[in-house]
Coordinates of C-alpha atoms in Angstrom, one line a residue:
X1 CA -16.4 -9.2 4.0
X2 CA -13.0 -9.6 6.1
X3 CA -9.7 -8.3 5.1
X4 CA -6.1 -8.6 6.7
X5 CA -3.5 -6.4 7.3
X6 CA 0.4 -7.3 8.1
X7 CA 1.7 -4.6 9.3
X8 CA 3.5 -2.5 12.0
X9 CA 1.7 0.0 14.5
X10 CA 1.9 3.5 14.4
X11 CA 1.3 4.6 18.0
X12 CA 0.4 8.0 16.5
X13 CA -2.3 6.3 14.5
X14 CA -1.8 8.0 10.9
X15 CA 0.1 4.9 9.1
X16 CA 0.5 1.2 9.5
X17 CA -1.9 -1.1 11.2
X18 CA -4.3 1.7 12.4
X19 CA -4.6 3.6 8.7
X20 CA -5.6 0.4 7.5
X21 CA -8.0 -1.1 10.2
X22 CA -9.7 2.6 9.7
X23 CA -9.2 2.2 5.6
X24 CA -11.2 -1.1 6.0
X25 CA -13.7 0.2 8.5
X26 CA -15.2 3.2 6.4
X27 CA -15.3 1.0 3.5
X28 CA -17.3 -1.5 5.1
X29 CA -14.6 -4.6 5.5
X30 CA -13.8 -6.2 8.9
X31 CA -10.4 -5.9 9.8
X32 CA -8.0 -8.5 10.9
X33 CA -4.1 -7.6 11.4
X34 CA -0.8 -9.1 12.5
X35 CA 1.4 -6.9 13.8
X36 CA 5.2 -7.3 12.8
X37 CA 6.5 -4.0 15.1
X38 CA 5.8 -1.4 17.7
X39 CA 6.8 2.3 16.7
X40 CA 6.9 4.6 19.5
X41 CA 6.2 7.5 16.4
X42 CA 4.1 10.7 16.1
X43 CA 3.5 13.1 13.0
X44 CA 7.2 14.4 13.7
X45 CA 8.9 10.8 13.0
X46 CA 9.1 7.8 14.3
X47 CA 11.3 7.5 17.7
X48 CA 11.7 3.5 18.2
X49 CA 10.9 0.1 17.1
X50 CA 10.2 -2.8 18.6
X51 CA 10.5 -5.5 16.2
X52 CA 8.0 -8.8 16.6
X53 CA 10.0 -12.2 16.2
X54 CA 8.9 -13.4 12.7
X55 CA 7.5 -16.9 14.7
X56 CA 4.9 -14.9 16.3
X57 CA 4.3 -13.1 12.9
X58 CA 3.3 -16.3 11.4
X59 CA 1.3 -17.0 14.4
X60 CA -0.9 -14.1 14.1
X61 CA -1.4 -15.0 10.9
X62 CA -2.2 -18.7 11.4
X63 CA -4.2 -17.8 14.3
X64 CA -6.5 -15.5 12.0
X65 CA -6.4 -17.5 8.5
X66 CA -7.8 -20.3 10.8
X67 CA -11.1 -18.7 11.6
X68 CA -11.3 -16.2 9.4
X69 CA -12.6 -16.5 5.9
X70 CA -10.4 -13.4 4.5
X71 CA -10.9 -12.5 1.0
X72 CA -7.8 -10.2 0.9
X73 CA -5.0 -9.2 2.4
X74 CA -2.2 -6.4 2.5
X75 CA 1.5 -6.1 3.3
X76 CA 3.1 -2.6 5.2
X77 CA 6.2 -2.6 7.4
X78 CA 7.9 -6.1 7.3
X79 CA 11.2 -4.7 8.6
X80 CA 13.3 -7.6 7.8
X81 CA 14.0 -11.0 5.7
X82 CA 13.1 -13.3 8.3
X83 CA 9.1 -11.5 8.8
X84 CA 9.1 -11.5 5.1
X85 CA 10.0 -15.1 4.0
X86 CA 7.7 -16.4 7.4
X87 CA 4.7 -14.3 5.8
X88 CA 5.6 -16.0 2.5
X89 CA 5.7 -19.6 3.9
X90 CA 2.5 -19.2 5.5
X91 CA 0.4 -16.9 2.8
X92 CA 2.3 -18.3 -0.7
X93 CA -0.4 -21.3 -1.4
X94 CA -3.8 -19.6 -0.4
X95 CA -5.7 -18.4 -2.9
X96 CA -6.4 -14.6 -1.7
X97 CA -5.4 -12.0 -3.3
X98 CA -2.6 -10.2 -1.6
X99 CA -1.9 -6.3 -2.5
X100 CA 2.1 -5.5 -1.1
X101 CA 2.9 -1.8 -0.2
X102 CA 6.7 -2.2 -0.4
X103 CA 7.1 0.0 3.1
X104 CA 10.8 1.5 3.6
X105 CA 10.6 5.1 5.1
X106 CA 8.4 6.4 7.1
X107 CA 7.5 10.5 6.3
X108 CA 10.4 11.7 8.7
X109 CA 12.9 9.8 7.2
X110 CA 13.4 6.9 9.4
X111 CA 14.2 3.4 7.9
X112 CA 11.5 0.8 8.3
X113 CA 12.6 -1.7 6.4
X114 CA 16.3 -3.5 6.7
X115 CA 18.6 -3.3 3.5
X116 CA 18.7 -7.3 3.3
X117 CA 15.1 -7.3 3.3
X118 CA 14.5 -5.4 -0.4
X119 CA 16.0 -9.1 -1.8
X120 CA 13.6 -10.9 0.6
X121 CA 11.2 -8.9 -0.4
X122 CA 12.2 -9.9 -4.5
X123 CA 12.5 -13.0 -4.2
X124 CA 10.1 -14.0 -2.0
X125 CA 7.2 -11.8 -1.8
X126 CA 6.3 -10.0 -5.2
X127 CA 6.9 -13.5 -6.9
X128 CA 3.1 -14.4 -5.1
X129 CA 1.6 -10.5 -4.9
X130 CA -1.2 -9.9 -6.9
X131 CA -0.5 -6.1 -6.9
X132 CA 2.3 -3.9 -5.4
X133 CA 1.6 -0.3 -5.0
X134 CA 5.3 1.4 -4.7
X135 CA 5.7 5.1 -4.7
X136 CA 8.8 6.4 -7.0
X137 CA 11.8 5.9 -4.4
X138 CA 10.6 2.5 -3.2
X139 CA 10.3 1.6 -7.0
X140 CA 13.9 2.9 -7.4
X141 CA 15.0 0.8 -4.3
X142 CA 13.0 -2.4 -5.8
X143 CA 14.5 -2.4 -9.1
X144 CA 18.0 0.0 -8.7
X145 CA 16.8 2.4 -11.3
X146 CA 16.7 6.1 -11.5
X147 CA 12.9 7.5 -12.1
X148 CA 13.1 10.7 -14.5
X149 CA 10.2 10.1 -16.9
X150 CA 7.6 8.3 -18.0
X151 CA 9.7 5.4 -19.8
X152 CA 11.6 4.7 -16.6
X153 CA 8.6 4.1 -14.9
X154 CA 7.2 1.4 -17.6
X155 CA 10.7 -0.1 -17.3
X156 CA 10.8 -0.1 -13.5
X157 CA 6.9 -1.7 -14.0
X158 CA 7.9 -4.0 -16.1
X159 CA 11.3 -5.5 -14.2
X160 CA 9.0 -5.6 -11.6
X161 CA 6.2 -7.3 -13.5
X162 CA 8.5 -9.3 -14.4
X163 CA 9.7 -10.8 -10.9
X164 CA 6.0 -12.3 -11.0
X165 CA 3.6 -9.5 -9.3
X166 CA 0.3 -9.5 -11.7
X167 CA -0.5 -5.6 -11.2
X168 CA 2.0 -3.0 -10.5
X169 CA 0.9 0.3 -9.4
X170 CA 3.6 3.1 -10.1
X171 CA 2.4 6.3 -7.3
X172 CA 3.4 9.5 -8.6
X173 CA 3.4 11.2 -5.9
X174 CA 6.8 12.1 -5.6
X175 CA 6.9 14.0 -9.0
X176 CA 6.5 17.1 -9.9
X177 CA 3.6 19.0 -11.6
X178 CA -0.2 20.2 -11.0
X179 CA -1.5 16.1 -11.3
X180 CA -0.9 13.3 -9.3
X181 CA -1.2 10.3 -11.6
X182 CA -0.8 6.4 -10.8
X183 CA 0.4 4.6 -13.4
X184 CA -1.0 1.0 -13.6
X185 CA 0.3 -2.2 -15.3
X186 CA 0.1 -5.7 -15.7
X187 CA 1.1 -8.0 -18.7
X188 CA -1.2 -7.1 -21.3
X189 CA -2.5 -3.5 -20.7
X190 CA -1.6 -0.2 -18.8
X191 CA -4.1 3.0 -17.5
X192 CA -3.4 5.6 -15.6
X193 CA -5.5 7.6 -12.9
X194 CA -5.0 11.0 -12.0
X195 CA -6.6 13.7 -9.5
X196 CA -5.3 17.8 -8.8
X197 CA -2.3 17.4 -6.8
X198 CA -3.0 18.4 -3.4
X199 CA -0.2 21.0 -1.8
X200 CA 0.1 20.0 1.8
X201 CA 2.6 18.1 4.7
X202 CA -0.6 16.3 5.7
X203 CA 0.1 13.0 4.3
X204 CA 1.4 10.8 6.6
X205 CA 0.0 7.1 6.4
X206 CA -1.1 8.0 2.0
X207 CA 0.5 4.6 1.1
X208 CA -0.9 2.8 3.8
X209 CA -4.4 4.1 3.2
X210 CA -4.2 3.7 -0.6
X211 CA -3.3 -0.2 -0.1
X212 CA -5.7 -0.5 2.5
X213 CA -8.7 0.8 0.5
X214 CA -7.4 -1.6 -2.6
X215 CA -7.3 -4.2 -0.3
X216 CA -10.8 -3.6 1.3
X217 CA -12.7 -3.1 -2.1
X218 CA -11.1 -6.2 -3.8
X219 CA -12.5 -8.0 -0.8
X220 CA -15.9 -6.8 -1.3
X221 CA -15.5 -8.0 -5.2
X222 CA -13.9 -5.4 -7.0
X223 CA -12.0 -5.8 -9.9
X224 CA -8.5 -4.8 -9.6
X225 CA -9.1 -1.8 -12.1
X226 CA -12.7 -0.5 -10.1
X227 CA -10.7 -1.3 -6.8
X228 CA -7.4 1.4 -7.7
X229 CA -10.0 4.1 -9.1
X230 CA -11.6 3.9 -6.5
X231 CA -8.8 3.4 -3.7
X232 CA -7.6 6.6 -5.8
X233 CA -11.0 9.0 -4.7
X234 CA -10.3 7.4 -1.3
X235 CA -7.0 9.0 -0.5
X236 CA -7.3 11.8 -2.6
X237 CA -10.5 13.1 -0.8
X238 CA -8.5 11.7 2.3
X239 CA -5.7 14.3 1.3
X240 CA -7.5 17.2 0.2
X241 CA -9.6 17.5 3.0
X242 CA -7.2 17.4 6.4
X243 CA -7.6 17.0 9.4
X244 CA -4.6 19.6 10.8
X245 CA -3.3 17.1 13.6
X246 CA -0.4 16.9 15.4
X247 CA 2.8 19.3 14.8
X248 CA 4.9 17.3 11.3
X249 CA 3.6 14.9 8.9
X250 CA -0.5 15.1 9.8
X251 CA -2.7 12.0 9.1
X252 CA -4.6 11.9 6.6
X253 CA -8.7 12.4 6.7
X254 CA -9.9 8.5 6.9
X255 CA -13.7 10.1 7.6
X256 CA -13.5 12.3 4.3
X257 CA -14.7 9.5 1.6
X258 CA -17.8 8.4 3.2
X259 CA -18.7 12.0 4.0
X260 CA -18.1 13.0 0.4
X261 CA -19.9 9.3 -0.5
X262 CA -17.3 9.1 -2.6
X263 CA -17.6 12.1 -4.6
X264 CA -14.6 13.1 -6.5
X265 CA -13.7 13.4 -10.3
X266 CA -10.7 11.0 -11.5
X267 CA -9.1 11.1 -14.9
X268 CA -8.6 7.8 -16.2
X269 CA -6.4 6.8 -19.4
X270 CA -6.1 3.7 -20.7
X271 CA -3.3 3.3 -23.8
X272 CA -3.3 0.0 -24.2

């Protein structure tokens, strides 16, 4: 099975372009990517970008959707309007499913994604998505809502469900408490999955990986629902086992879910 990533390169290999190729290469997916910018970044932040003009964007992607008979693909850094409305033009009549990690900051703080490009990214993009996987403050960013509970984030789904995405995945990272749960929804039903939250800085390149395993599993056949559970033990295992690299942020443990062969307990709830 083939998958492809859009995304931007993280020379220091924990997030973007290389967290996914190595997402899709433990699970078993070939990886194709088209690379939208250069970082010059490391665990401690990111240092430069070198944006790609949104022409040769679409040409990467022509160039690959030619010969290659991808059965999904994924969305990371975009940057700006004009990547995001040339991925659209190309992507927005193929039938493949296409997962969008709404990228904005990286783990040290630095912008990767221009301010006019959360409208682009509205209007445009999550109208065709089949799932978007935002983490709290992207979610905030995507809908201009303040995230304090449980009902905020079924709103924030919802308004985002609403812009035309099929499956919106709510991380909860970014709260507070002994669980990380990811709150899923779609039109007509909700669940939830949930691991032990894991206390470390090791997690630069989680929302990259999480896509990136959603996006190699619904390629293989997954349904959307095995695919997040599963993308779930992927990065949790990735998480809790580190790999203690570099001096910030570290990567995350892309060996760790294979070695385990997947072996981790998930708490799934389904309300609806």
């Amino acid at each position: 099975m083939i998958a492809c990533t859009i995304a931007g390169s993280d020379s220091g290999g924990g997030a973007g372009i290389q967290a996914d190729l190595k997402t899709f290469q433990e699970l078993e997916v070939f990886g194709t990517s088209v690379i939208t910018a250069l970082t010059a970044q490391n665990t401690l932040g990111v240092h430069g970008i070198f944006q790609t003009p949104a022409s040769f964007v679409q040409a990467q992607l022509k160039a690959v959707l030619d010969d290659f008979d991808v059965k999904a693909m994924k969305t990371g850094m975009l940057f700006d309007a004009a990547i995001i409305e040339g991925v659209v033009d190309v992507v927005k009549e193929l039938n493949i499913p296409l997962i969008v990690d709404p990228v904005m900051i990286a783990k040290g703080g630095a912008s990767l994604l221009q301010q006019q490009a959360v409208e682009a990214m509205r209007e445009h993009l999550l109208p065709i998505a089949t799932i978007c996987t935002p983490n709290i403050p992207e979610a905030e960013v995507l809908t201009g809502r303040t995230i304090q509970s449980q009902q905020h984030i079924e709103q924030v789904a919802n308004e985002l469900l609403a812009l035309g995405v099929k499956y919106v995945v709510i991380k909860g990272g970014h709260l507070q408490g002994a669980f990380a749960a990811d709150a899923v929804y779609w039109k007509d039903g909700y669940f939830s999955v949930t691991t032990p939250r894991v206390e470390t800085k090791d997690t630069h390149g989680t929302g990259c990986t999480f896509s990136a395993a959603i996006t190699a599993l619904i390629a293989k056949g997954y349904s959307v629902k095995e695919a997040i559970i599963e993308a779930k033990k992927f990065i949790h295992l990735a998480i809790s086992n580190p790999l203690h690299i570099g001096n910030g942020h570290g990567p995350t443990n892309h060996f760790a879910y294979k070695r385990a062969a997947g072996n981790v307990e998930v708490d799934i709830h389904d309300s609806k």
